[in-house]
Amino acid sequence: MPGKRDLLSMLDVEKDLIGILELAASIKNRTKAGEPYEPLRGKSLAMIFEKSSTRTRVSFEVGMTQLGGHALFLSPNDLQIGRGETIADTARVLSRYVDGILYRAYKNETVRELARHATVPVINGLDDREHPCQIITDLLTIQEHRGTLKGLTLAYVGDGNNVCNSLLLGCAEVGMHMLAGVPKGYEQDPRLLSEARPISMVTECSIEVVHDPVEAVRKADVVYTDVWVSMGMEKEREERERIFLPFQITGKLLEAAKDEAVVMHCLPAHRGLEITDQVVDGPQSIVFDEAENRLHAQKAVLVRLLGRE
Ligand code: CP
Ligand code: NVA
């Protein structure tokens, strides 16, 4: 669709990432100053969630309201999708009513199919391959706490999952070194690793994958983790919890990182598994600033895709 912009992958914002981050920071300042900013007056966003959500659902719904628009939460069980209407027809019909569609899917292909048939922008609210809305937020949060992005080192410790894949691309796009400390067999998606490498050469940063969590965090300015069992992988829980245990973010592991390193987690956290209470509630944790920034970053994404800025 000419002129339609989707956000399905971090690759879709490669050229505009810095602009979106600047817009998010300015929207945040306006919100904090109590300045009304309603560029999406009269616009509607349909939100379809195949899986649970707290942050994505609430930040997009509140964000649309604050921008002067309106969001509709649609459960696939209540939509005719649940009774067999195709994703393509759903996309065609919703495009006649709303100005954008947010979709959280089990499969990346479902979001892509929706985007192919929608004539309005489609936003990936997480799938099995990526979580771009989260990573735009994370970069905003790191920028706020460290004053810069380029040249910093982010260590991701845990599962090479959707969040890790999008971080890999996001770090490459802004010139942050990324070290993934993951168990063998749980590395990032190789297709995204090969997309990220040429980008990192242009932005002059490194991408490393190691299998030792201490080695991963040694040079880290940011230590990041996520759940070991992502939504849709519940059958692997027992095996994953055993394999990932050495990759838990503990106070002791954090001692190996730089003294000023910050700790991030996209949340929800499984306290006592991928991260201890001591770390998530500790002085280096910025997880709740990160959660708050979902609102500000999602507003910037909405303005960029559904508005004119
Ligand atoms: N981080 C994140 O996407 O959280 P939700 O699953 O609550 O939306
Ligand atoms: N990797 C996690 C992220 C949750 C926000 C999952 O997909 O369940």
XYZ file of N, CA, C and O in Angstrom, residues 143-225:
332
model
N 18.953 5.950 26.767
C 19.364 7.319 26.417
C 19.147 8.263 27.606
O 20.009 9.081 27.924
N 18.023 8.135 28.267
C 17.726 8.995 29.425
C 18.704 8.761 30.577
O 19.149 9.695 31.218
N 19.000 7.482 30.822
C 19.834 7.168 31.979
C 21.318 7.345 31.723
O 22.074 7.621 32.639
N 21.745 7.136 30.465
C 23.181 7.187 30.186
C 23.559 8.376 29.303
O 24.736 8.588 29.029
N 22.577 9.134 28.825
C 22.849 10.346 28.046
C 23.243 10.085 26.604
O 23.406 11.014 25.825
N 23.437 8.839 26.241
C 23.873 8.484 24.891
C 23.504 7.026 24.609
O 23.095 6.306 25.518
N 23.670 6.614 23.354
C 23.467 5.203 23.008
C 24.724 4.656 22.322
O 25.242 3.624 22.695
N 25.204 5.424 21.339
C 26.338 4.963 20.522
C 27.564 4.711 21.404
O 27.890 5.538 22.265
N 28.166 3.558 21.213
C 29.397 3.242 21.946
C 29.172 2.521 23.262
O 30.114 1.979 23.841
N 27.937 2.503 23.781
C 27.671 1.749 25.011
C 27.656 0.254 24.697
O 27.525 -0.141 23.540
N 27.749 -0.553 25.754
C 27.678 -2.010 25.584
C 26.493 -2.562 26.355
O 26.356 -2.316 27.561
N 25.634 -3.285 25.645
C 24.483 -3.934 26.269
C 24.735 -5.438 26.312
O 25.058 -6.037 25.287
N 24.593 -6.006 27.515
C 24.706 -7.468 27.648
C 23.315 -8.023 27.891
O 22.660 -7.647 28.876
N 22.879 -8.865 26.998
C 21.579 -9.538 27.172
C 21.884 -10.951 27.674
O 22.619 -11.702 27.026
N 21.323 -11.287 28.827
C 21.613 -12.595 29.426
C 20.318 -13.403 29.513
O 19.343 -12.944 30.128
N 20.285 -14.579 28.908
C 19.082 -15.415 28.997
C 18.755 -16.082 27.680
O 19.629 -16.664 27.036
N 17.492 -15.966 27.276
C 16.998 -16.665 26.084
C 17.094 -15.749 24.855
O 16.651 -14.596 24.923
N 17.601 -16.270 23.754
C 17.685 -15.477 22.521
C 16.320 -15.390 21.845
O 16.137 -15.866 20.728
N 15.379 -14.752 22.518
C 13.960 -14.769 22.101
C 13.580 -13.519 21.300
O 14.445 -12.786 20.822
N 12.268 -13.269 21.194
C 11.743 -12.122 20.448
C 12.347 -10.784 20.925
O 12.740 -9.945 20.104
N 12.427 -10.598 22.230
C 12.972 -9.348 22.788
C 14.454 -9.249 22.428
O 14.941 -8.197 21.989
N 15.172 -10.336 22.573
C 16.606 -10.367 22.254
C 16.837 -10.112 20.766
O 17.754 -9.372 20.387
N 15.997 -10.683 19.905
C 16.120 -10.455 18.453
C 15.956 -8.978 18.111
O 16.720 -8.414 17.325
N 14.931 -8.349 18.694
C 14.695 -6.935 18.375
C 15.788 -6.057 18.984
O 16.170 -5.041 18.395
N 16.306 -6.453 20.145
C 17.420 -5.697 20.752
C 18.656 -5.765 19.857
O 19.369 -4.765 19.693
N 18.878 -6.934 19.303
C 20.017 -7.134 18.403
C 19.966 -6.119 17.253
O 20.951 -5.439 16.946
N 18.785 -5.980 16.644
C 18.632 -5.032 15.531
C 18.702 -3.593 16.032
O 19.382 -2.754 15.446
N 18.028 -3.319 17.147
C 17.994 -1.951 17.688
C 19.387 -1.472 18.064
O 19.773 -0.335 17.755
N 20.160 -2.319 18.727
C 21.526 -1.940 19.118
C 22.359 -1.653 17.874
O 23.080 -0.652 17.816
N 22.250 -2.523 16.867
C 23.029 -2.317 15.637
C 22.642 -0.987 14.989
O 23.499 -0.240 14.512
N 21.358 -0.673 15.002
C 20.891 0.550 14.329
C 21.408 1.820 15.007
O 21.666 2.817 14.352
N 21.560 1.789 16.349
C 22.022 3.001 17.050
C 23.513 2.953 17.388
O 24.040 3.875 18.008
N 24.199 1.868 17.009
C 25.646 1.792 17.259
C 26.013 1.385 18.674
O 27.060 1.798 19.192
N 25.170 0.568 19.313
C 25.514 0.030 20.644
C 26.079 -1.373 20.470
O 25.506 -2.184 19.736
N 27.173 -1.664 21.167
C 27.731 -3.022 21.137
C 26.763 -3.962 21.856
O 26.236 -3.607 22.914
N 26.539 -5.138 21.278
C 25.657 -6.091 21.949
C 26.361 -7.424 22.161
O 26.919 -8.005 21.235
N 26.300 -7.856 23.402
C 26.837 -9.163 23.775
C 25.680 -9.995 24.277
O 25.005 -9.603 25.244
N 25.419 -11.113 23.631
C 24.360 -11.988 24.131
C 25.014 -13.136 24.881
O 25.886 -13.815 24.336
N 24.621 -13.330 26.118
C 25.086 -14.462 26.917
C 23.938 -15.450 27.015
O 23.015 -15.243 27.807
N 23.960 -16.462 26.156
C 22.818 -17.387 26.050
C 23.330 -18.833 26.065
O 24.455 -19.089 25.629
N 22.516 -19.774 26.540
C 22.948 -21.169 26.469
C 23.062 -21.611 25.007
O 22.360 -21.071 24.145
N 23.927 -22.590 24.773
C 24.064 -23.141 23.396
C 22.705 -23.639 22.919
O 21.983 -24.296 23.658
N 22.342 -23.283 21.685
C 21.059 -23.722 21.128
C 19.941 -22.719 21.364
O 18.830 -22.895 20.870
N 20.222 -21.651 22.130
C 19.192 -20.639 22.424
C 19.638 -19.253 21.945
O 19.287 -18.245 22.524
N 20.430 -19.230 20.874
C 20.923 -17.973 20.318
C 19.781 -17.248 19.587
O 18.728 -17.829 19.329
N 20.064 -15.991 19.190
C 19.078 -15.225 18.422
C 18.806 -15.903 17.078
O 19.602 -16.708 16.612
N 17.701 -15.474 16.461
C 17.315 -15.971 15.139
C 18.456 -15.681 14.144
O 18.843 -14.522 13.967
N 19.006 -16.721 13.486
C 20.145 -16.500 12.577
C 19.824 -15.538 11.433
O 20.695 -14.811 10.962
N 18.532 -15.497 11.007
C 18.172 -14.563 9.920
C 18.355 -13.125 10.395
O 18.793 -12.253 9.656
N 18.008 -12.870 11.655
C 18.128 -11.500 12.157
C 19.582 -11.175 12.475
O 20.015 -10.030 12.339
N 20.351 -12.197 12.880
C 21.795 -11.971 13.075
C 22.415 -11.542 11.756
O 23.214 -10.604 11.721
N 21.993 -12.183 10.643
C 22.605 -11.758 9.375
C 22.061 -10.425 8.884
O 22.739 -9.745 8.119
N 20.890 -10.026 9.310
C 20.401 -8.664 8.983
C 21.175 -7.625 9.821
O 21.471 -6.530 9.350
N 21.466 -7.973 11.083
C 22.081 -6.997 11.993
C 23.556 -6.748 11.667
O 24.040 -5.622 11.830
N 24.260 -7.781 11.211
C 25.719 -7.627 11.025
C 26.097 -6.489 10.073
O 26.907 -5.638 10.437
N 25.512 -6.432 8.842
C 25.899 -5.304 7.966
C 25.511 -3.936 8.545
O 26.225 -2.955 8.338
N 24.423 -3.884 9.290
C 24.012 -2.603 9.903
C 25.071 -2.192 10.930
O 25.502 -1.039 11.002
N 25.544 -3.169 11.717
C 26.525 -2.866 12.771
C 27.867 -2.428 12.169
O 28.617 -1.691 12.804
N 28.147 -2.877 10.954
C 29.404 -2.442 10.311
C 29.322 -0.969 9.965
O 30.277 -0.229 10.122
N 28.146 -0.529 9.531
C 27.966 0.889 9.182
C 27.994 1.740 10.461
O 28.603 2.808 10.493
N 27.358 1.281 11.516
C 27.283 2.085 12.749
C 28.477 1.809 13.678
O 28.545 2.360 14.781
N 29.385 0.954 13.229
C 30.648 0.669 13.931
C 30.444 0.142 15.343
O 30.929 0.720 16.317
N 29.660 -0.927 15.453
C 29.539 -1.577 16.755
C 29.652 -3.079 16.569
O 29.565 -3.583 15.448
N 29.862 -3.777 17.673
C 30.093 -5.218 17.572
C 28.871 -6.008 18.014
O 28.044 -5.518 18.790
N 28.791 -7.224 17.503
C 27.748 -8.173 17.921
C 28.481 -9.449 18.314
O 29.205 -10.021 17.502
N 28.317 -9.853 19.566
C 28.979 -11.088 20.001
C 27.971 -11.983 20.673
O 27.080 -11.498 21.377
N 28.139 -13.275 20.472
C 27.296 -14.255 21.158
C 28.225 -15.154 21.947
O 29.150 -15.740 21.381
N 28.027 -15.209 23.265
C 28.857 -16.071 24.115
C 27.930 -16.979 24.928
O 26.723 -16.752 24.989
N 28.532 -17.981 25.551
C 27.709 -18.941 26.282
C 28.009 -18.910 27.783
O 27.684 -19.846 28.504
N 28.658 -17.825 28.199
C 29.024 -17.687 29.615
C 28.483 -16.337 30.104
O 28.876 -15.293 29.594
N 27.575 -16.352 31.092
C 26.962 -15.094 31.524
C 27.963 -14.092 32.105
O 27.828 -12.883 31.893
N 29.010 -14.580 32.773
C 30.004 -13.659 33.363
C 30.769 -12.954 32.249
O 30.958 -11.738 32.282
N 31.156 -13.719 31.247
C 31.859 -13.126 30.101
C 30.953 -12.096 29.410
O 31.408 -11.039 28.981
N 29.650 -12.385 29.344
C 28.716 -11.470 28.664
C 28.641 -10.119 29.375
O 28.614 -9.080 28.727
N 28.612 -10.122 30.698
C 28.341 -8.856 31.411
C 29.594 -8.042 31.713
O 29.489 -6.889 32.138
N 30.774 -8.612 31.503
C 32.014 -7.978 31.957
C 32.180 -6.527 31.498
O 32.611 -5.692 32.273
N 31.817 -6.232 30.249
C 32.026 -4.856 29.746
C 30.720 -4.075 29.731
O 30.623 -3.014 29.116
N 29.694 -4.594 30.404
C 28.341 -4.053 30.177
C 28.057 -2.725 30.874
O 28.340 -2.554 32.059
N 27.455 -1.813 30.104
C 26.857 -0.594 30.662
C 25.397 -0.878 31.006
O 24.809 -0.216 31.847
N 24.804 -1.830 30.272
C 23.407 -2.208 30.483
C 23.352 -3.737 30.555
O 23.878 -4.411 29.660
N 22.720 -4.249 31.603
C 22.506 -5.701 31.701
C 21.009 -5.926 31.545
O 20.211 -5.341 32.284
N 20.632 -6.741 30.562
C 19.216 -6.882 30.194
C 18.832 -8.349 30.264
O 19.604 -9.221 29.851
N 17.651 -8.635 30.789
C 17.157 -10.002 30.714
C 15.659 -10.028 30.447
O 14.976 -8.993 30.500
